Amino acid sequence: MTRTTRSEQKLLDLNQPAPWSGINAYRTDPLLVDLTNPMSAALKDEFEQIGRYVTSPEAQDLARMANEGVPKLRTHGPRGERLDVVEFHPAWHALMRRSMASGLHSSVWENRDDERGRVHKTRAIRFYLTAQLECGHLCPLTMTSASVAALAANPAVQKDWAPKILSRKYDSANRAWTEKSAVTIGMGMTEKQGGTDVRANTSTAEKVGEGIYRLAGHKWFLSAPMSDAFVMLAQTREGLGCFLVPRLLEDGTANGLRFQRLKDKVGNRSNASSEVEFTETFGFALGPTDQGVRTILDMVTLTRLDCAVASAGMMRASLAEAIHHVRGRKAFGKALVDQPLMTRVLADMALDVAAASALTFRLADAFDRARTSAEEAAYARIMTPVVKYWVCKSAPPLIYEAMECLGGSGYVEERPIGRHYREAPVNAIWEGSGNVMALDVLRVLTRGRDLFEQLFVVIGRDLGPAAAKTIDVLRAAISLCERDEGAARMLVEQLALAAAAAELYRIGAGRLADAFLESRFAGGWRATYGMLDSRFDSNFMLDLLYPETK
């Protein structure tokens, strides 16, 4: 128990709850604790440490400073020479150092004994907890971790780069990758004229040696521009190819990348995202040079999982902060949390957070099992775009509603919830927007209809008595999409809701699953939170999912 200081007591006397700080984000999350019960003591101790860290005043200060002290681009030096460097606040480097030491960029590929068979799940837990602190610095770590999948298309390149990618020693020095103890990897896909339609890219790649190409063109969005290399797409004679492009050559000179400006983003402020033009820029081919999209999609699939995990983490942190506040603040004669309308709103939100978290970890499970189970492979293929779509789209309105629970004092930059609110939309936009996710599901429907039957077996098994009617609704949605492409979002959302309910049932949260399935899947249109029927015990849900801390 922490001691209340005199100044804090004065605020409590003024009906101002203590900040959501110094509270273990892992230990106070019953769903997460239950999820990790079968894991080793060493892993659970690691999650405890991360959980304590992310809500500590020191870490919160780092997150605040990293977002207030935004990155700065220096294109030229005092003699007019090109520099093309981006300077980050020291707090950014502190966050990167801590998260790389935790292996957020590497643990999937390390094959540690206590993570064997669950590497994606254990990393997702680390990522989920860290996202509750600050998401901007997670962008380069996501890309670095996922890049190993793309580099597998060129074993020689992977052999050279993987040891430095997997190093847990953060190295921010502006040196050639060969001279560094660790590297980070970025990604450049989209261009001005095409955006998500990467096949419309105009950047070119000309072969100059065995597996080496000279690139020219531009990228409209290049995040984490101080990465040591970038996975890029460019047109070759054979078609659209994928390449690993170092930022600096082995002699330390520039590799032709000229940063034009940094994006002035709504959120994700701590992380730099740039526009870049390049000529005489050399890169290594990753896989066949007419199959670049297929190669980079191996990377993108992993980054989409991270988008969902981060969104679920921010949802959890925001609602936890809101519940903590209303438990400590009185209005109209009693604690806010005991006001029936507030209780109903919070419980309704808690259902979505629990469903989003459970569904995201279930997807990570499928990633771990996909190589040995056809059913899990089908789940991973279909549910990656589905989970990315639903969880990432759920985050902004939920975080706003959590902010409203705090009232006017929630609408200030001093609180973490404000940062989460500005950050939330980006995960729904990056790595494929909502329509792109819906089209990906339709692509599976066109090319692998049988995968849906395997998915329905998994969902139906966990839904129990509700399975038959739920699967009938999903089949009807599929039939509609086969006639009307514009109905794809309906199918995607229904798949997400059904799968989320199934996972809540599977993990033993039957009362939550009942409320979720009836109010979301079987219920009518719900535009706001607080629409739960009184038959569902709102107080039970809050006490179960957000136990009160003393």
XYZ file of C-alpha atoms in Angstrom, residues 34-498:
465
model
C -5.623 -15.799 -15.827
C -4.194 -15.921 -19.327
C -0.644 -16.216 -17.981
C -1.353 -18.775 -15.250
C 0.115 -21.692 -17.258
C 3.302 -19.740 -18.016
C 6.608 -19.954 -16.191
C 7.356 -18.018 -13.022
C 10.108 -16.168 -14.873
C 7.672 -14.914 -17.520
C 5.101 -13.870 -14.950
C 7.800 -12.017 -13.037
C 8.740 -10.221 -16.256
C 5.116 -9.198 -16.847
C 4.964 -7.964 -13.238
C 7.978 -5.753 -13.861
C 6.517 -4.309 -17.064
C 3.160 -3.804 -15.345
C 4.773 -1.816 -12.542
C 6.921 0.179 -14.938
C 4.254 1.385 -17.369
C 2.198 3.209 -14.728
C 5.167 4.506 -12.724
C 5.518 8.310 -12.499
C 8.971 8.073 -14.085
C 7.733 6.168 -17.130
C 4.716 8.438 -17.500
C 7.059 11.436 -17.529
C 9.116 9.821 -20.284
C 5.965 9.247 -22.351
C 4.855 12.834 -21.839
C 8.252 14.339 -22.719
C 8.698 12.134 -25.780
C 5.378 13.402 -27.172
C 5.910 17.045 -26.235
C 9.467 17.114 -27.598
C 8.574 16.020 -31.116
C 11.257 14.843 -33.559
C 13.067 17.446 -35.669
C 14.396 17.004 -39.188
C 17.802 18.402 -40.113
C 18.170 18.244 -43.887
C 21.412 20.274 -44.147
C 24.475 21.118 -42.113
C 26.255 24.503 -41.689
C 28.215 24.092 -44.965
C 25.116 23.294 -46.968
C 25.876 19.578 -46.976
C 23.040 17.065 -46.824
C 22.522 15.555 -43.402
C 19.091 13.906 -43.584
C 18.936 13.101 -39.900
C 16.065 13.250 -37.450
C 16.707 14.207 -33.843
C 14.572 12.634 -31.110
C 13.994 13.730 -27.530
C 16.144 11.856 -24.962
C 12.919 10.444 -23.512
C 12.288 8.649 -26.823
C 15.672 6.967 -26.585
C 14.958 5.959 -22.990
C 11.695 4.326 -24.041
C 13.387 2.567 -26.951
C 16.200 1.332 -24.729
C 13.783 -0.141 -22.207
C 11.522 -1.794 -24.786
C 14.399 -3.287 -26.755
C 15.793 -4.712 -23.529
C 12.364 -6.345 -23.094
C 12.680 -7.912 -26.550
C 9.626 -6.307 -28.145
C 11.529 -6.308 -31.453
C 13.090 -9.750 -31.153
C 11.455 -12.238 -28.775
C 9.349 -13.955 -31.477
C 12.539 -15.120 -33.176
C 14.681 -16.032 -30.162
C 13.222 -19.487 -29.356
C 13.568 -19.142 -25.595
C 12.686 -22.352 -23.749
C 9.954 -20.816 -21.573
C 8.238 -19.273 -24.613
C 8.371 -22.264 -26.926
C 5.015 -22.769 -28.623
C 3.704 -19.388 -27.481
C 6.194 -16.814 -28.781
C 3.552 -14.609 -30.372
C 1.325 -14.742 -27.317
C 4.035 -13.861 -24.807
C 5.270 -11.018 -26.987
C 1.681 -9.794 -27.400
C 1.387 -9.576 -23.606
C 4.565 -7.469 -23.379
C 3.349 -5.290 -26.231
C -0.143 -4.919 -24.723
C 1.281 -3.739 -21.416
C 3.789 -1.363 -23.006
C 1.098 0.144 -25.245
C -0.625 1.287 -22.069
C 2.332 3.626 -21.568
C 3.294 4.997 -25.014
C 2.708 3.714 -28.535
C 4.834 6.002 -30.714
C 8.093 4.223 -29.953
C 6.434 0.864 -30.601
C 6.201 1.654 -34.325
C 9.896 0.978 -35.158
C 9.895 -2.037 -32.833
C 6.875 -3.498 -34.647
C 8.531 -3.055 -38.033
C 11.861 -4.397 -36.802
C 10.282 -7.550 -35.410
C 8.127 -8.119 -38.500
C 11.006 -7.456 -40.927
C 12.568 -10.818 -40.120
C 9.660 -12.475 -41.941
C 10.374 -10.473 -45.117
C 14.132 -11.025 -44.871
C 13.515 -14.781 -44.874
C 12.951 -14.433 -48.629
C 16.709 -13.828 -48.988
C 18.585 -16.172 -46.616
C 21.945 -14.522 -47.279
C 20.650 -11.075 -46.336
C 18.828 -12.504 -43.335
C 22.020 -14.197 -42.140
C 23.906 -10.890 -42.252
C 21.225 -8.704 -40.695
C 19.382 -10.962 -38.242
C 22.019 -10.935 -35.462
C 21.881 -7.152 -35.271
C 18.091 -7.046 -35.625
C 17.736 -9.460 -32.713
C 20.229 -7.707 -30.434
C 18.618 -6.280 -27.302
C 21.199 -3.487 -26.994
C 19.669 -0.279 -28.315
C 22.116 1.624 -30.533
C 20.947 5.013 -31.841
C 24.308 6.005 -33.330
C 24.203 7.442 -36.845
C 26.661 4.902 -38.258
C 26.692 2.211 -40.911
C 24.771 -0.862 -39.845
C 27.938 -2.949 -39.937
C 29.430 -0.763 -37.179
C 26.471 -0.968 -34.800
C 25.590 -3.353 -31.991
C 21.902 -3.356 -32.973
C 19.723 -2.087 -35.819
C 16.097 -1.182 -36.377
C 14.174 -1.667 -39.613
C 11.501 0.583 -41.130
C 9.141 0.153 -44.052
C 8.276 2.159 -47.166
C 5.291 0.998 -49.194
C 2.970 3.845 -50.141
C 3.491 6.593 -52.717
C 1.629 9.794 -53.501
C -0.248 8.548 -56.529
C -1.325 5.168 -55.152
C -1.449 5.043 -51.379
C -2.689 1.604 -50.419
C -2.774 0.605 -54.097
C 0.924 -0.283 -54.059
C 0.745 -1.872 -57.509
C 0.444 1.703 -58.789
C 3.894 2.507 -57.368
C 6.261 4.267 -59.763
C 9.563 3.906 -57.891
C 11.940 1.784 -59.916
C 14.675 -0.753 -59.213
C 17.393 -1.609 -61.751
C 19.585 -4.652 -61.336
C 23.291 -3.806 -60.960
C 24.626 -7.057 -59.502
C 23.591 -10.420 -58.143
C 20.692 -9.610 -55.851
C 21.609 -5.901 -55.735
C 19.443 -3.187 -57.269
C 19.627 0.578 -57.734
C 16.395 2.318 -56.698
C 14.935 5.694 -57.629
C 11.628 7.321 -56.722
C 9.821 8.411 -53.583
C 7.785 7.204 -50.601
C 4.886 9.235 -49.274
C 5.031 7.744 -45.794
C 8.270 6.431 -44.306
C 7.923 5.986 -40.551
C 10.887 5.874 -38.178
C 13.242 7.462 -40.736
C 16.333 6.943 -38.574
C 15.947 3.176 -38.950
C 19.078 1.515 -40.251
C 17.294 0.030 -43.260
C 13.864 -0.024 -44.858
C 11.817 -2.732 -46.526
C 10.611 -1.071 -49.743
C 8.614 -1.855 -52.850
C 9.779 -0.795 -56.328
C 9.044 -1.687 -59.933
C 11.497 -3.994 -61.727
C 11.459 -5.336 -65.288
C 9.704 -8.428 -63.957
C 7.137 -6.630 -61.805
C 6.842 -5.142 -58.321
C 9.741 -6.240 -56.147
C 10.601 -6.018 -52.457
C 13.976 -4.736 -51.258
C 15.967 -4.104 -48.096
C 17.415 -0.604 -48.454
C 20.123 0.472 -45.962
C 19.963 4.123 -44.855
C 23.754 4.358 -44.898
C 26.212 2.381 -46.992
C 28.859 0.213 -45.377
C 31.414 3.048 -45.573
C 29.056 5.300 -43.625
C 28.060 7.514 -46.563
C 24.445 8.275 -47.410
C 22.537 5.837 -49.602
C 20.686 8.496 -51.592
C 17.693 8.867 -49.242
C 16.671 12.529 -48.951
C 14.009 13.329 -46.394
C 11.684 16.057 -47.635
C 9.745 16.781 -44.456
C 8.233 15.150 -41.377
C 4.493 14.572 -41.220
C 2.640 16.785 -38.727
C 0.520 13.946 -37.384
C -2.577 14.136 -35.206
C -1.098 11.574 -32.810
C 1.898 9.249 -32.729
C 3.800 12.452 -32.022
C 6.899 10.940 -30.445
C 7.612 8.946 -33.597
C 8.799 10.589 -36.803
C 7.141 9.821 -40.135
C 8.709 11.307 -43.234
C 8.355 11.872 -46.932
C 11.456 10.732 -48.806
C 12.863 10.944 -52.310
C 15.775 8.836 -53.491
C 18.128 8.290 -56.419
C 21.222 6.121 -56.760
C 19.951 4.195 -53.765
C 21.055 0.587 -53.435
C 19.073 -2.273 -51.995
C 19.035 -6.053 -51.680
C 16.252 -7.998 -53.410
C 14.036 -9.966 -51.038
C 12.544 -12.882 -52.930
C 11.519 -12.970 -56.617
C 11.430 -9.469 -58.052
C 7.914 -9.905 -59.402
C 6.461 -11.019 -56.049
C 7.191 -8.039 -53.837
C 3.655 -7.764 -52.501
C 3.642 -11.395 -51.400
C 7.021 -10.928 -49.702
C 6.107 -7.767 -47.816
C 2.718 -9.178 -46.804
C 4.563 -11.698 -44.620
C 5.791 -8.650 -42.720
C 2.510 -6.750 -42.854
C 0.558 -9.670 -41.387
C 2.663 -9.400 -38.230
C 2.344 -5.623 -38.036
C -1.456 -5.947 -38.264
C -1.456 -8.134 -35.177
C 0.531 -5.435 -33.377
C -1.982 -2.774 -34.407
C -4.736 -4.757 -32.705
C -2.654 -5.502 -29.620
C -1.719 -1.837 -29.163
C -5.322 -0.706 -29.613
C -6.543 -3.209 -27.033
C -3.822 -2.030 -24.648
C -4.834 1.608 -24.996
C -8.490 0.675 -24.485
C -7.614 -1.154 -21.281
C -5.452 1.716 -19.958
C -8.062 4.363 -20.762
C -10.948 2.529 -19.150
C -8.827 1.619 -16.121
C -7.992 5.308 -15.671
C -11.664 6.257 -15.986
C -12.864 3.628 -13.497
C -10.146 4.630 -11.050
C -11.342 8.227 -11.308
C -15.061 7.585 -10.836
C -14.390 5.345 -7.850
C -12.605 8.224 -6.162
C -14.942 11.066 -7.074
C -18.359 11.853 -5.623
C -21.253 13.578 -7.365
C -24.858 14.120 -6.341
C -24.417 12.472 -2.965
C -22.462 9.319 -3.762
C -19.455 7.945 -5.618
C -19.724 8.411 -9.360
C -19.174 4.717 -9.933
C -22.347 3.986 -7.953
C -24.536 6.222 -10.095
C -26.671 3.798 -12.168
C -26.064 5.504 -15.511
C -22.306 5.646 -14.954
C -22.191 2.036 -13.807
C -24.041 0.916 -16.930
C -21.781 2.911 -19.256
C -18.606 1.578 -17.650
C -19.804 -2.031 -17.711
C -20.786 -1.711 -21.365
C -17.306 -0.406 -22.166
C -15.679 -3.118 -20.060
C -17.326 -5.746 -22.263
C -15.687 -4.309 -25.364
C -12.284 -4.060 -23.694
C -12.475 -7.638 -22.446
C -13.642 -8.870 -25.856
C -10.975 -6.916 -27.740
C -8.219 -8.123 -25.433
C -9.342 -11.755 -25.434
C -9.791 -11.795 -29.208
C -6.379 -10.242 -29.812
C -4.596 -12.784 -27.639
C -6.596 -15.540 -29.346
C -5.239 -14.352 -32.681
C -1.700 -14.431 -31.283
C -2.432 -18.021 -30.207
C -3.434 -18.856 -33.768
C -0.164 -17.412 -35.064
C 1.693 -19.755 -32.720
C -0.258 -22.833 -33.801
C -0.775 -22.146 -37.509
C 2.128 -24.343 -38.657
C 0.787 -27.453 -36.965
C -2.993 -27.014 -37.304
C -5.040 -26.388 -40.434
C -7.865 -24.953 -38.313
C -5.520 -22.498 -36.608
C -4.002 -21.539 -39.956
C -7.486 -20.782 -41.261
C -8.246 -18.785 -38.119
C -5.048 -16.737 -38.497
C -5.648 -16.051 -42.205
C -9.242 -14.851 -41.877
C -9.167 -13.329 -38.434
C -6.043 -11.168 -38.882
C -7.879 -8.580 -41.013
C -11.061 -9.092 -38.973
C -9.393 -8.478 -35.611
C -7.345 -5.593 -36.950
C -10.529 -4.028 -38.330
C -12.764 -4.409 -35.279
C -10.341 -3.816 -32.424
C -8.648 -0.810 -34.019
C -11.986 0.760 -34.955
C -13.362 0.160 -31.461
C -10.559 2.054 -29.751
C -11.252 5.730 -30.655
C -14.925 5.880 -29.559
C -14.249 3.846 -26.436
C -11.323 6.020 -25.385
C -13.426 9.123 -25.988
C -16.196 7.706 -23.777
C -13.626 6.939 -21.081
C -12.426 10.523 -21.355
C -15.986 11.770 -20.858
C -16.218 9.757 -17.632
C -13.536 12.062 -16.227
C -15.434 15.142 -17.374
C -13.575 18.327 -18.212
C -10.465 17.190 -16.366
C -10.195 14.316 -18.827
C -9.928 16.724 -21.743
C -6.418 17.877 -20.895
C -3.013 16.886 -22.179
C -1.630 16.193 -18.704
C -3.459 12.873 -18.483
C -2.354 9.723 -20.354
C -5.886 9.313 -21.704
C -5.444 12.398 -23.908
C -2.382 10.847 -25.528
C -4.205 7.569 -26.053
C -7.110 9.394 -27.692
C -4.865 11.120 -30.241
C -2.969 7.912 -30.859
C -5.964 5.611 -31.286
C -7.022 6.346 -34.914
C -3.634 5.535 -36.406
C -3.851 1.775 -35.876
C -7.063 1.630 -37.911
C -5.398 3.597 -40.728
C -1.872 2.182 -40.886
C -1.146 -1.300 -42.214
C -4.412 -1.315 -44.121
C -7.505 0.762 -43.418
C -10.953 -0.643 -42.688
C -11.967 -1.073 -46.310
C -8.661 -2.764 -47.114
C -9.253 -5.232 -44.286
C -12.765 -5.934 -45.547
C -11.452 -6.509 -49.069
C -8.852 -8.904 -47.687
C -11.620 -10.972 -46.118
C -13.447 -11.001 -49.470
C -10.221 -12.146 -51.097
C -10.181 -15.190 -48.838
C -13.848 -15.787 -49.640
C -13.026 -15.808 -53.355
C -9.851 -17.870 -53.211
C -10.294 -20.085 -50.157
C -13.950 -20.500 -49.243
C -13.120 -23.741 -47.426
C -11.120 -21.775 -44.850
C -14.368 -20.277 -43.567
C -15.733 -23.757 -42.875
C -12.674 -24.513 -40.749
C -13.092 -21.179 -38.959
C -16.732 -21.957 -38.212
C -15.699 -25.254 -36.632
C -13.418 -23.368 -34.228
C -15.928 -20.641 -33.407
C -18.849 -23.051 -33.144
C -16.966 -25.335 -30.778
C -16.441 -22.479 -28.323
C -19.845 -20.801 -28.699
C -21.703 -23.816 -27.353
C -25.536 -23.606 -27.520
C -25.367 -20.298 -29.390
C -23.281 -21.800 -32.171
C -25.956 -22.919 -34.641
C -27.829 -19.616 -34.890
C -24.605 -17.584 -34.880
C -23.046 -19.602 -37.694
C -26.288 -19.293 -39.672
C -26.035 -15.507 -39.415
C -22.411 -15.632 -40.589
C -23.317 -17.837 -43.559
C -26.078 -15.405 -44.515
C -23.565 -12.544 -44.369
C -21.226 -14.495 -46.656
C -24.033 -15.083 -49.153
C -24.817 -11.371 -49.124
C -21.166 -10.470 -49.777
C -21.033 -12.849 -52.719
C -23.780 -10.761 -54.308
C -22.764 -7.363 -52.952
C -19.127 -6.434 -52.312
C -20.291 -3.296 -50.530
C -21.655 -5.429 -47.682
C -18.189 -6.676 -46.689
C -17.971 -4.588 -43.533
C -21.105 -6.283 -42.201
C -19.470 -9.680 -42.558
C -16.226 -8.510 -40.980
C -17.932 -7.026 -37.944
C -20.156 -10.050 -37.420
C -17.131 -12.343 -37.653
C -15.355 -10.236 -35.033
C -18.298 -10.216 -32.640
C -18.918 -13.940 -32.978
